[in-house]
CSV table of C-alpha atoms and ligand atoms in Angstrom, one decimal:
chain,number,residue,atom,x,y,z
A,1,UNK,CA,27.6,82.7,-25.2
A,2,UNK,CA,30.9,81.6,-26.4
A,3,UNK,CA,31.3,80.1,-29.9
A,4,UNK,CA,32.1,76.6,-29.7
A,5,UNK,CA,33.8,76.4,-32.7
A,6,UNK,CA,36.1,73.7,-32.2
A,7,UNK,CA,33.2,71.2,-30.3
A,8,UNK,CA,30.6,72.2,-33.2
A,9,UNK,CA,33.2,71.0,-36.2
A,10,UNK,CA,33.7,67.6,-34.5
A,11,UNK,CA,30.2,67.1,-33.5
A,12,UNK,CA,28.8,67.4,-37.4
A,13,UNK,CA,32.1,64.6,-38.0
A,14,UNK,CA,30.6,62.2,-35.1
A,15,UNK,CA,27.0,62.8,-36.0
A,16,UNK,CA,28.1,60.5,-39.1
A,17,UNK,CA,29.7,58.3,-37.1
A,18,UNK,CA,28.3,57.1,-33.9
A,19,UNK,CA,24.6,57.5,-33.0
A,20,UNK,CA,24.3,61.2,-31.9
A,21,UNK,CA,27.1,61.6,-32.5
A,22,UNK,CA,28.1,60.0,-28.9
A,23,UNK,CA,29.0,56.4,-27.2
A,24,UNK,CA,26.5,56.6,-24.8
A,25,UNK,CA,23.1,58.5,-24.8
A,26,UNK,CA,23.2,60.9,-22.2
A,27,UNK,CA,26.8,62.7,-23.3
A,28,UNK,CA,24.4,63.6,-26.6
A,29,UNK,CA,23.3,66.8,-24.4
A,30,UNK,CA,19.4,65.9,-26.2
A,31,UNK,CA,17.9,66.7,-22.4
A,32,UNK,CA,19.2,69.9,-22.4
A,33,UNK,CA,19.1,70.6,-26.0
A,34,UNK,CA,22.5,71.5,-26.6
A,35,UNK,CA,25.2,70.5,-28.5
A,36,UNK,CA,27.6,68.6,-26.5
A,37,UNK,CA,31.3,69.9,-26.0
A,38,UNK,CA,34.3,67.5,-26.8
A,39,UNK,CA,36.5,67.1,-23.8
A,40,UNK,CA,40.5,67.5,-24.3
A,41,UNK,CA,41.5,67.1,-21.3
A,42,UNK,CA,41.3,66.8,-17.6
A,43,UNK,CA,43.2,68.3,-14.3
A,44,UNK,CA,41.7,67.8,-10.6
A,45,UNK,CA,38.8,69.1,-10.8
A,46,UNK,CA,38.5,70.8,-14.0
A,47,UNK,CA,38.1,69.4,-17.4
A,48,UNK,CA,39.2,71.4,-20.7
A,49,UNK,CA,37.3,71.6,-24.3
A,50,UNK,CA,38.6,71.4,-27.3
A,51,UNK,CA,37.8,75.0,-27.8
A,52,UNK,CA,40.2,75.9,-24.6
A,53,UNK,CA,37.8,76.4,-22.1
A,54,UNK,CA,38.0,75.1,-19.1
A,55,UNK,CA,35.0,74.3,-16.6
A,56,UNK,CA,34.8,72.5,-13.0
A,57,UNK,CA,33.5,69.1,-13.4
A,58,UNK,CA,31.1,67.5,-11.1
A,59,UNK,CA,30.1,65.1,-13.8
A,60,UNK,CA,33.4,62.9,-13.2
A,61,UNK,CA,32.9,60.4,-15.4
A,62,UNK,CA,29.6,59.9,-14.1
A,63,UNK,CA,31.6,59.1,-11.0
A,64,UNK,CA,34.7,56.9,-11.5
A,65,UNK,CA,37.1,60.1,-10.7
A,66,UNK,CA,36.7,60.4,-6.8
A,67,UNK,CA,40.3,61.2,-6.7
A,68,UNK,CA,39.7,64.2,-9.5
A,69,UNK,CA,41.3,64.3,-13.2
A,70,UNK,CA,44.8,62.7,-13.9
A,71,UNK,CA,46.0,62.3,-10.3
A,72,UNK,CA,49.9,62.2,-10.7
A,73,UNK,CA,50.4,59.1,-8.4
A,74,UNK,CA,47.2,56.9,-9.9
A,75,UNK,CA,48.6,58.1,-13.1
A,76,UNK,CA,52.2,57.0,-12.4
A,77,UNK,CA,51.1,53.3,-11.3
A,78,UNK,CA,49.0,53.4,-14.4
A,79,UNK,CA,51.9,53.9,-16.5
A,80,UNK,CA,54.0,51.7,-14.8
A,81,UNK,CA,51.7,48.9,-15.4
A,82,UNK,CA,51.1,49.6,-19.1
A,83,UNK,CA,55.0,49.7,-19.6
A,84,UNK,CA,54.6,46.1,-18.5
A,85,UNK,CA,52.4,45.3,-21.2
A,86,UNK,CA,48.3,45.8,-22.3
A,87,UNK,CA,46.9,42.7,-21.5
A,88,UNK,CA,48.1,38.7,-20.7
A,89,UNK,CA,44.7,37.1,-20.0
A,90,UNK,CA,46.5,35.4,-17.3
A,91,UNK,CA,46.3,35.7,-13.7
A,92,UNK,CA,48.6,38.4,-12.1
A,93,UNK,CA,49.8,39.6,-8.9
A,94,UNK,CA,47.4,43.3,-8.4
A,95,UNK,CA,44.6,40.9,-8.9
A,96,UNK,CA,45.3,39.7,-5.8
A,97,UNK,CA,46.1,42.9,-3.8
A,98,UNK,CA,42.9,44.8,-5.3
A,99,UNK,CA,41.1,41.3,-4.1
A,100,UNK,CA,42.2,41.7,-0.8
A,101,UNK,CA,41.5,45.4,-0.3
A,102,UNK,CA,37.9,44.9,-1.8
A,103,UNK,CA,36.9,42.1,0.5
A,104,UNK,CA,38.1,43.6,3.1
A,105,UNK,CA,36.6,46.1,3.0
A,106,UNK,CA,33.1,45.8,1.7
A,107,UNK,CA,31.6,43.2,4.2
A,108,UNK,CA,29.5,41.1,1.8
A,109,UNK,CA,32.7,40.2,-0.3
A,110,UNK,CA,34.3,37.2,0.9
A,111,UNK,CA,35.5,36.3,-2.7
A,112,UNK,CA,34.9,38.6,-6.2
A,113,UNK,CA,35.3,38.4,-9.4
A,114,UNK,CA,36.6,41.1,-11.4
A,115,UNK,CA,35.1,42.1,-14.7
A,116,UNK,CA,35.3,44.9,-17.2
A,117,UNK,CA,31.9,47.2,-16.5
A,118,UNK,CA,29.4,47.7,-14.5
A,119,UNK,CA,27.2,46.5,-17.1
A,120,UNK,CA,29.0,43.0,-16.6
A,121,UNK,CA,28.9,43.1,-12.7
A,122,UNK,CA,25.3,43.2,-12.7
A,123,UNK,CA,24.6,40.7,-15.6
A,124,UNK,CA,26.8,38.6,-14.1
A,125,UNK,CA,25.2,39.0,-10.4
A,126,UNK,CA,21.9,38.3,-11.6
A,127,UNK,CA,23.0,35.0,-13.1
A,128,UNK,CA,24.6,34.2,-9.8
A,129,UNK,CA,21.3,34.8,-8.2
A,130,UNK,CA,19.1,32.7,-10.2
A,131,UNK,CA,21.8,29.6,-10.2
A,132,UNK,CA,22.4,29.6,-6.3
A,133,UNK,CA,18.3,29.9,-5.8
A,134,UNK,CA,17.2,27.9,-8.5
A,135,UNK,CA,14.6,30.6,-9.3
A,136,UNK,CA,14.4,32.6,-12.3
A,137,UNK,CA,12.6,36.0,-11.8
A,138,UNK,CA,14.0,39.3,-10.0
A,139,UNK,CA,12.7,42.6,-8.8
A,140,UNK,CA,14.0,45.8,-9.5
A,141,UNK,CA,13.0,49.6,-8.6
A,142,UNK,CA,11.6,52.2,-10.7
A,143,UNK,CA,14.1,54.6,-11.8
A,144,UNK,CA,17.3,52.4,-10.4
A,145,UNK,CA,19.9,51.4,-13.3
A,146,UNK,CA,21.5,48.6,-13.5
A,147,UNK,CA,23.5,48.8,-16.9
A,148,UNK,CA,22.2,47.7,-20.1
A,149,UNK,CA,21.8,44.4,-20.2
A,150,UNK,CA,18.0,42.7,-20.9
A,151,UNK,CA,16.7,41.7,-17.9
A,152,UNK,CA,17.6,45.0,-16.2
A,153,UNK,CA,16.5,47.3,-18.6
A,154,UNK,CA,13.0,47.6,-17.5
A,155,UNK,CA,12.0,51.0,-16.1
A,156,UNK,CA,15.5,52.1,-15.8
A,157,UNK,CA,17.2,54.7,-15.0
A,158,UNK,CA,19.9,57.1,-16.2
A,159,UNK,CA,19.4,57.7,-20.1
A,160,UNK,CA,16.6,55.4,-20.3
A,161,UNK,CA,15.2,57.7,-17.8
A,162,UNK,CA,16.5,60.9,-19.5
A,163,UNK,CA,14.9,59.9,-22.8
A,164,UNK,CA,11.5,58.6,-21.1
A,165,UNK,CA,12.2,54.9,-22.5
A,166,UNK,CA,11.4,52.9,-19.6
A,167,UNK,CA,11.9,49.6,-22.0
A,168,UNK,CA,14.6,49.1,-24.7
A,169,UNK,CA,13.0,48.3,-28.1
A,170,UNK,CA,15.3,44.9,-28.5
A,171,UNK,CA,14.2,43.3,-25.5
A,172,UNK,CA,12.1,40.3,-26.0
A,173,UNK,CA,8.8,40.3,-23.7
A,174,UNK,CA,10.2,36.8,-22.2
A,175,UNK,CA,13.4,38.4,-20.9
A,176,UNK,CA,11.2,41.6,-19.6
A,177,UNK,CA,8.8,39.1,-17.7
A,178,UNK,CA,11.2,37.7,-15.5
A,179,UNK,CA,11.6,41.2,-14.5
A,180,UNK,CA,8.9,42.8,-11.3
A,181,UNK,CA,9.1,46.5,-10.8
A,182,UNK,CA,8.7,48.4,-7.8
A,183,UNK,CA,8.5,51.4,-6.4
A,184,UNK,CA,11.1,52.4,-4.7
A,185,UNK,CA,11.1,53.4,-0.9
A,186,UNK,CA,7.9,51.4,-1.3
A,187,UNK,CA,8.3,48.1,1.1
A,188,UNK,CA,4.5,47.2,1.8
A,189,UNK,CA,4.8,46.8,-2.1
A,190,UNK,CA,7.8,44.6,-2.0
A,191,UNK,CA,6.0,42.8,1.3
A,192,UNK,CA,2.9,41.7,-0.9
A,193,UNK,CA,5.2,40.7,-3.9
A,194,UNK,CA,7.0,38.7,-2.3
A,195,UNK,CA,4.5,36.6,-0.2
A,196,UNK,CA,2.8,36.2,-3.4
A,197,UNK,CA,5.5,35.3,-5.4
A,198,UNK,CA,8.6,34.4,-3.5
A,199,UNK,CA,9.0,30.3,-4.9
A,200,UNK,CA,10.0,32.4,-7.9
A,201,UNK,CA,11.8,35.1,-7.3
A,202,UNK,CA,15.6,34.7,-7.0
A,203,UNK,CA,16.6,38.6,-5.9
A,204,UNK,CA,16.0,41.8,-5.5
A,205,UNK,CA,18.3,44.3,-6.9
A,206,UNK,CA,18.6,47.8,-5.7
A,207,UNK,CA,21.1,51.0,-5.9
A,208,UNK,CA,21.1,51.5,-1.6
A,209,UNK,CA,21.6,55.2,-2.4
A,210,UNK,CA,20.0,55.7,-5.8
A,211,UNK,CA,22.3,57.8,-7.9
A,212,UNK,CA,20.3,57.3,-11.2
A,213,UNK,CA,17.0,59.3,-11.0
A,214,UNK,CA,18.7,61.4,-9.7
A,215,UNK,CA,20.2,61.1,-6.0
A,216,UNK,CA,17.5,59.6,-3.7
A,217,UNK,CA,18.2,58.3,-0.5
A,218,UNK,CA,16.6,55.3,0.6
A,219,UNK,CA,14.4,56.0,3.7
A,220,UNK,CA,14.2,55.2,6.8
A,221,UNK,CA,15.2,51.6,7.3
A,222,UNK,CA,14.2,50.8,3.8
A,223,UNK,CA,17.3,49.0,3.6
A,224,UNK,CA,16.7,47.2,6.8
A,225,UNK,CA,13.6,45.7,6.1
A,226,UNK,CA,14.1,44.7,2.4
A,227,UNK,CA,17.0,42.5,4.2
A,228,UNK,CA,14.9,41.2,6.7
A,229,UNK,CA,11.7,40.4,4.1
A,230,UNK,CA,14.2,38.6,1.7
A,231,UNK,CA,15.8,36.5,4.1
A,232,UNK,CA,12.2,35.7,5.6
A,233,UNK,CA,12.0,34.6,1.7
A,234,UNK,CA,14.8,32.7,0.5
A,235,UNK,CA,15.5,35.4,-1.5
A,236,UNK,CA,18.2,37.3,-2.0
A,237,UNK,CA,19.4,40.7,-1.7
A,238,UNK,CA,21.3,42.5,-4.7
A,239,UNK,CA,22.9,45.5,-4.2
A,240,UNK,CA,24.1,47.3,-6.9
A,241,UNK,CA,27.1,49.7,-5.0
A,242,UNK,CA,28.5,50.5,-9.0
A,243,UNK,CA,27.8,54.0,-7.6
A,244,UNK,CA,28.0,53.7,-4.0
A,245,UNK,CA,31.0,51.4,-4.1
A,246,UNK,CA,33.9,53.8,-2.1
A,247,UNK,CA,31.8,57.4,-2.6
A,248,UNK,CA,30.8,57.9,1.0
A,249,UNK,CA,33.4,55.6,2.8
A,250,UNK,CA,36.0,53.3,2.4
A,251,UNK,CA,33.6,50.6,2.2
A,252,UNK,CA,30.0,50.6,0.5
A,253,UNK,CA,25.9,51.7,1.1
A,254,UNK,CA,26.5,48.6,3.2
A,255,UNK,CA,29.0,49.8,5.7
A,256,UNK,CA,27.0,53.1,5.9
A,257,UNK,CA,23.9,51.8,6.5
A,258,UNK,CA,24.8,48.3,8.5
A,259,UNK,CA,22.8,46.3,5.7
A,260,UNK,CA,24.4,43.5,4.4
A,261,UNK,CA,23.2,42.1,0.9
A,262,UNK,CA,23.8,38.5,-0.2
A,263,UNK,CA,25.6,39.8,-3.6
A,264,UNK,CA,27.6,43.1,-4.3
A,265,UNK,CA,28.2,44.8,-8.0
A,266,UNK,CA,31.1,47.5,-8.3
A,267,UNK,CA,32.5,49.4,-10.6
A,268,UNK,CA,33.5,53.3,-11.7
A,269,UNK,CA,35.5,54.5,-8.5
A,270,UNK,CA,37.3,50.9,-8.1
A,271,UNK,CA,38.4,51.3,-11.9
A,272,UNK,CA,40.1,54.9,-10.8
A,273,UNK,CA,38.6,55.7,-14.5
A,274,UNK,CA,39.6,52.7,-16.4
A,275,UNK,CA,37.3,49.8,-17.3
A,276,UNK,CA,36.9,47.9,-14.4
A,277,UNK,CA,34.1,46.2,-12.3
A,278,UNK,CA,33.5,43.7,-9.2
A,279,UNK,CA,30.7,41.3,-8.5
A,280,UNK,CA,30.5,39.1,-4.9
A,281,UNK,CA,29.6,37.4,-2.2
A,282,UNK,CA,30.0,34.7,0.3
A,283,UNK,CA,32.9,31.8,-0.2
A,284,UNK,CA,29.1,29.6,-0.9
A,285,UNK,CA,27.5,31.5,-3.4
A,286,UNK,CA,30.6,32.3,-5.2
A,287,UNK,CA,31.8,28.9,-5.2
A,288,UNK,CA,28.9,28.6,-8.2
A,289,UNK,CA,30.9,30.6,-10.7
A,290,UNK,CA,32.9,28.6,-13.2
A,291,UNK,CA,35.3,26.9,-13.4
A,292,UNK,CA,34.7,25.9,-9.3
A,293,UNK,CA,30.7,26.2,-10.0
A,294,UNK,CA,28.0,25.6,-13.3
A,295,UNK,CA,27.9,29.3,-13.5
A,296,UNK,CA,29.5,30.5,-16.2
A,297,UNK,CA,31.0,34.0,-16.5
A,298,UNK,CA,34.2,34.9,-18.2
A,299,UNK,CA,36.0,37.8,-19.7
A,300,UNK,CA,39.1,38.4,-22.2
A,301,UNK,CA,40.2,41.7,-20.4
A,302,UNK,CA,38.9,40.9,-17.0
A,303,UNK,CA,41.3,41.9,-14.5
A,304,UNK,CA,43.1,43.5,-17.6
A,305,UNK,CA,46.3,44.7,-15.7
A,306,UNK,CA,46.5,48.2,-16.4
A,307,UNK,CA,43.1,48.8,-15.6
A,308,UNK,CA,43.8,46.8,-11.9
A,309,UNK,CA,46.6,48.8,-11.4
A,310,UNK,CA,44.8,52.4,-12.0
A,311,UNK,CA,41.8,51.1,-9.8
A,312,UNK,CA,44.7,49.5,-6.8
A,313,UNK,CA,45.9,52.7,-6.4
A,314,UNK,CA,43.1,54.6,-6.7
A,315,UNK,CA,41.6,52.9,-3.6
A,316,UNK,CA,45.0,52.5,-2.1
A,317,UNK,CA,45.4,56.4,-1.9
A,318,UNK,CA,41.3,56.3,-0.6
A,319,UNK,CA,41.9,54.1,2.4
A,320,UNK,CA,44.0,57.2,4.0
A,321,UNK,CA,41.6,60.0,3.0
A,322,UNK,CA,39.2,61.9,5.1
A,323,UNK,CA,36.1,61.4,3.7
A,324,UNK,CA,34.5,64.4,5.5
A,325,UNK,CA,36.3,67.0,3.6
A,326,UNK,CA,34.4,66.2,0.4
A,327,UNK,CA,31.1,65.2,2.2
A,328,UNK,CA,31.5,69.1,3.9
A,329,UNK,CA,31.9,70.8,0.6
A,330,UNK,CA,29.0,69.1,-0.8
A,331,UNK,CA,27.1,70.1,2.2
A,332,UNK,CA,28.0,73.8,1.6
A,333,UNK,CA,27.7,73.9,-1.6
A,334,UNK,CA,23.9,72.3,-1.2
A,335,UNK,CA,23.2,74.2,1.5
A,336,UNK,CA,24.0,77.6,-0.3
A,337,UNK,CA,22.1,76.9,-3.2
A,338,UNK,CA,18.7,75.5,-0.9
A,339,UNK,CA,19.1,79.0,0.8
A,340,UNK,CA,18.8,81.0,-2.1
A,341,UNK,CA,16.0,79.1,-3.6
A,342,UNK,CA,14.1,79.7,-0.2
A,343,UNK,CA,15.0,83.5,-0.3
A,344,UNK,CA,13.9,84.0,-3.9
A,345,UNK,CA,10.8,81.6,-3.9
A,346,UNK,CA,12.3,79.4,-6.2
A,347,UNK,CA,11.4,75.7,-6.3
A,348,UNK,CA,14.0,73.5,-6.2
A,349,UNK,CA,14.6,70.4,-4.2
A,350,UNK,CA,18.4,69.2,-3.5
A,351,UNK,CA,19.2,65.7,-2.6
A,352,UNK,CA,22.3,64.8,-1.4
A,353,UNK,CA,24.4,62.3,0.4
A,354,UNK,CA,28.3,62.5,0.9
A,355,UNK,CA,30.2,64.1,-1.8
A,356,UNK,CA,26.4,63.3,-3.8
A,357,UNK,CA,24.3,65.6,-5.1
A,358,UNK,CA,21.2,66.4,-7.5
A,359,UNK,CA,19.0,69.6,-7.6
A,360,UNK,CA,15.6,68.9,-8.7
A,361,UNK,CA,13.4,71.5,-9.9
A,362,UNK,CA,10.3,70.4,-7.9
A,363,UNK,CA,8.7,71.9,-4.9
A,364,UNK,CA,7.7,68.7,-3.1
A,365,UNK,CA,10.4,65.8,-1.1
A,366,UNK,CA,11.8,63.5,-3.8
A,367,UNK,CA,11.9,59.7,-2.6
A,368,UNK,CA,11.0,57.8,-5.6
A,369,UNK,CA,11.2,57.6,-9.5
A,370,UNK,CA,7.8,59.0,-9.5
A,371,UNK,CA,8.2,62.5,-7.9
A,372,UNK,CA,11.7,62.3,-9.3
A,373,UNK,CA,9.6,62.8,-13.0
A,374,UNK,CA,7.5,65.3,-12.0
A,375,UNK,CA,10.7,67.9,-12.5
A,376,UNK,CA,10.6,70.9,-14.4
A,377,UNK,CA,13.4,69.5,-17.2
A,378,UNK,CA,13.4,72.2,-18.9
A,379,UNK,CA,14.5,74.6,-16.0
A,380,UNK,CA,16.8,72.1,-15.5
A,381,UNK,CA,18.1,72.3,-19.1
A,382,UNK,CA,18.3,76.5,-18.9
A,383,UNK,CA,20.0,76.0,-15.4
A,384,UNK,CA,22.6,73.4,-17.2
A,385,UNK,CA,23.2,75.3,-20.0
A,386,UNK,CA,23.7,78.9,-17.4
A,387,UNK,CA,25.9,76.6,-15.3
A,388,UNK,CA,28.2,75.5,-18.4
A,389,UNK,CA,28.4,78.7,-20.3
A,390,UNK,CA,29.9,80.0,-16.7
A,391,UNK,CA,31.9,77.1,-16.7
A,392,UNK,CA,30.5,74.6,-14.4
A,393,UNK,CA,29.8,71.2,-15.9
A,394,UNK,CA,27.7,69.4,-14.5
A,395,UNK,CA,25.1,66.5,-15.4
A,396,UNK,CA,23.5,66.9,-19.1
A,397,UNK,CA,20.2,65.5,-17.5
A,398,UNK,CA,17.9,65.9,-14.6
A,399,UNK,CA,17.7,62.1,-13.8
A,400,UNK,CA,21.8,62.2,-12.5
A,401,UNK,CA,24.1,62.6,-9.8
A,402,UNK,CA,26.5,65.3,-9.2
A,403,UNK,CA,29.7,64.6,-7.9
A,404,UNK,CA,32.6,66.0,-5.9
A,405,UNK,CA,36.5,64.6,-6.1
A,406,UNK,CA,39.0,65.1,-3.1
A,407,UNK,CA,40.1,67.8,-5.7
A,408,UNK,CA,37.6,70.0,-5.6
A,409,UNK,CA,38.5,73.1,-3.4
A,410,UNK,CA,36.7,75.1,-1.1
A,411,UNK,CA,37.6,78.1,-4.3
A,412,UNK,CA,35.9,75.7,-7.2
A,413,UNK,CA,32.7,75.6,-4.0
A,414,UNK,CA,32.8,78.9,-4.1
A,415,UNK,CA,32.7,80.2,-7.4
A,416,UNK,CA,30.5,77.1,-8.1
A,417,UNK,CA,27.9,78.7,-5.6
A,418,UNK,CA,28.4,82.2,-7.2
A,419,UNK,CA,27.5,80.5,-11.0
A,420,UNK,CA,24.5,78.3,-9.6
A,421,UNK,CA,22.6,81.4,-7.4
A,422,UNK,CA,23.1,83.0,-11.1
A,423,UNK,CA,21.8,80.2,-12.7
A,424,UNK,CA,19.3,79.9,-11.0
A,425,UNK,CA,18.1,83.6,-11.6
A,426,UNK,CA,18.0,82.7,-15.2
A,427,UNK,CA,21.0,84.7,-15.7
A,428,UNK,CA,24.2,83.8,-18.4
A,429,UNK,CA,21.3,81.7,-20.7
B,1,PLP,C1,26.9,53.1,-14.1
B,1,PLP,C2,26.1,52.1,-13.5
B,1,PLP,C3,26.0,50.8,-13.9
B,1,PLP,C4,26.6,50.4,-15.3
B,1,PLP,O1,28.0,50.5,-15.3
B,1,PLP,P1,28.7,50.6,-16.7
B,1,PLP,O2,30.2,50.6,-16.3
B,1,PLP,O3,28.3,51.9,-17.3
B,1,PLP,O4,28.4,49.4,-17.5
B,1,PLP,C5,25.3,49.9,-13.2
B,1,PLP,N1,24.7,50.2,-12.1
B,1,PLP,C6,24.8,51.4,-11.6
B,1,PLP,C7,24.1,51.7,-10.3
B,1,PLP,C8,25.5,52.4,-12.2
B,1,PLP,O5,25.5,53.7,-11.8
């Protein structure tokens, strides 16, 4: 076990500070009770602590960094744009590129509006929703996260997951109300709900590949026939691609799948790793948002130029990539790890989908939130903290996705592989 020292003196300092000593809950390491380390700096794949150790990330930002750490040209635009200036709150040019190659290529984006997180996209989707149907309440899947804000933090994901707080102390009943929860995977469930209830209900909201329990794939045309029930409905379809958004191709779930939602939230990979998010839809339903529309929705930073620029030529370098080399290495690397398990009796289950991944210490198929809980956490938490002290980083919680960048080698696989057989044996803890 190495010491730390360096991490362990800023962590007492930020303990005083910020809440756990972090800026959001699940860096604080509480699910795998450790202490967390402070990051100095990052290179492709790897990331280095303050204590000059280096590890191989698959964390990634929690998945902004498809491209890896610091890529020198997404880099070089950055700084090209911040030489220009921080900020004009006026339209500029990029806008209009990073427009063009979002609608383009995510299918349910005729027009968008750019915002600052994820958080925001979401918030500001659901609004949309309820002002082009006229209809207040909204369903949402157990174990999906949709960013923090009140009417989507009901049996959420991610930390809320992590720290088994399905709903936010702060969020008034009435907001909660508007809010169904479902199952997810579960579509007789989302059938009956809306038959029931459908004169209310303005959308449902999903992650098409959920990222936040965990990775868990949506079955078998799930997606399908959640498009075909809404539309049956007058209802629409929400989906929240803040994850998916550019991970599998250069496009969304949507293009994978051939399901195309009414409304569309990015965010991460179109920032590149700066603060940057996308909600949108048709030329109609857009045509609500303000000033064109009575929706309102607004931002001081929004389409804050440096963070356009990082984000344009993130997905300008993406549009040329092969998406199969990351999706192969995540294959081997899953594959590896599933063989061990089955050789040594250990009871692990691996989701994965393109350069996705999560290994769940269960024994049985995990499609929903519900078997995604019934995980070992704490052999989770000792094969975390085997994984880090052998310098792989990956997610500080069970309920998370893993991630590869297009600069991850098939070396960082490899020894990757080598550290989780080991950690899975128990051995480094
Ligand atoms: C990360 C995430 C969000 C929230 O985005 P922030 O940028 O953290 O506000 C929303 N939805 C999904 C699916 C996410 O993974």
């Amino acid at each position: 076990m190495t010491k730390a020292k360096r991490s362990k003196f800023y962590y007492r300092q930020a303990l005083k500070l910020m809440p756990a000593g972090v800026n959001s809950p699940v860096r604080a390491f509480y699910a795998v009770g450790g202490k967390p380390v402070f990051i100095k700096k990052g290179k492709g794949s790897r990331i280095y602590d303050v204590d000059g150790r280096s590890y191989i990330d698959y964390v990634l930002s929690w998945g902004p960094l498809i491209l890896g750490h610091a890529h020198k040209e997404v880099i070089k635009a950055t700084v090209q744009a911040l030489k220009c200036g921080t900020s004009f709150g006026a339209p500029i040019k990029d806008e209009i590129e990073l427009a063009k190659i979002i609608t383009r290529a995510v299918p349910s984006m005729e027009m968008l509006r750019l915002v600052t997180s994820g958080t925001e996209a979401v918030m500001s989707a659901v609004r949309l929703a309820r002002a082009f149907t006229k209809k207040n309440k909204i369903v949402k899947f157990e174990g999906c996260y949709h960013g923090h804000s009140d009417s989507l933090l009901v049996a959420s994901g991610s930390g809320a997951a992590t720290f088994g707080v399905p709903n936010s102390l702060g969020v008034p009943k009435d907001f909660a109300k508007n809010t169904f929860v479902l199952p997810y995977n579960d579509i007789d469930k989302v059938d009956a709900l809306l038959k029931a209830n459908s004169r209310n209900i303005a959308a449902v909201i999903l992650e098409p590949v959920c990222g936040n329990m965990g990775v868990v794939l949506p079955r078998n045309n799930f997606l399908s026939e959640l498009r075909a029930i809404t539309k049956k409905h007058n209802v629409l379809l929400i989906f929240d691609e803040v994850i998916t958004g550019f991970r599998f191709l250069f496009g969304g779930a949507q293009n994978l799948f051939k399901v195309i939602p009414d409304i569309t939230c990015l965010g991460k990979i179109i920032g590149g790793g700066l603060a940057l998010g996308a909600y949108g839809a048709s030329r109609e339903i857009m045509s609500l948002v303000s000033p064109l529309g009575g929706m309102y929705q607004a931002g001081t930073l929004s389409g804050n130029p440096v963070a356009v620029a990082c984000g344009l030529r993130t997905l300008q370098i993406l549009k040329k990539i092969d998406y199969n080399k990351i999706e192969g290495l995540t294959v081997r690397l899953c594959k590896n790890l599933e063989e061990t398990a089955k050789r040594e009796g250990f009871k692990i289950r691996i989701n994965h989908i393109g350069s996705m991944f999560t290994v769940f210490f269960t024994k049985e198929e995990v499609d929903s939130y519900q078997k995604a809980k019934r995980s070992d956490t704490k052999k989770y938490a000792a094969f975390f903290n085997a994984a880090l002290n052998a310098g792989i980083y990956i997610a500080p919680s069970q309920f998370e996705a893993n991630f590869l960048s297009f600069a991850h080698s098939l070396s960082d696989v490899k020894f990757t592989e080598t550290v989780f057989n080991q950690a899975l044996r128990g051995e480094y803890v």
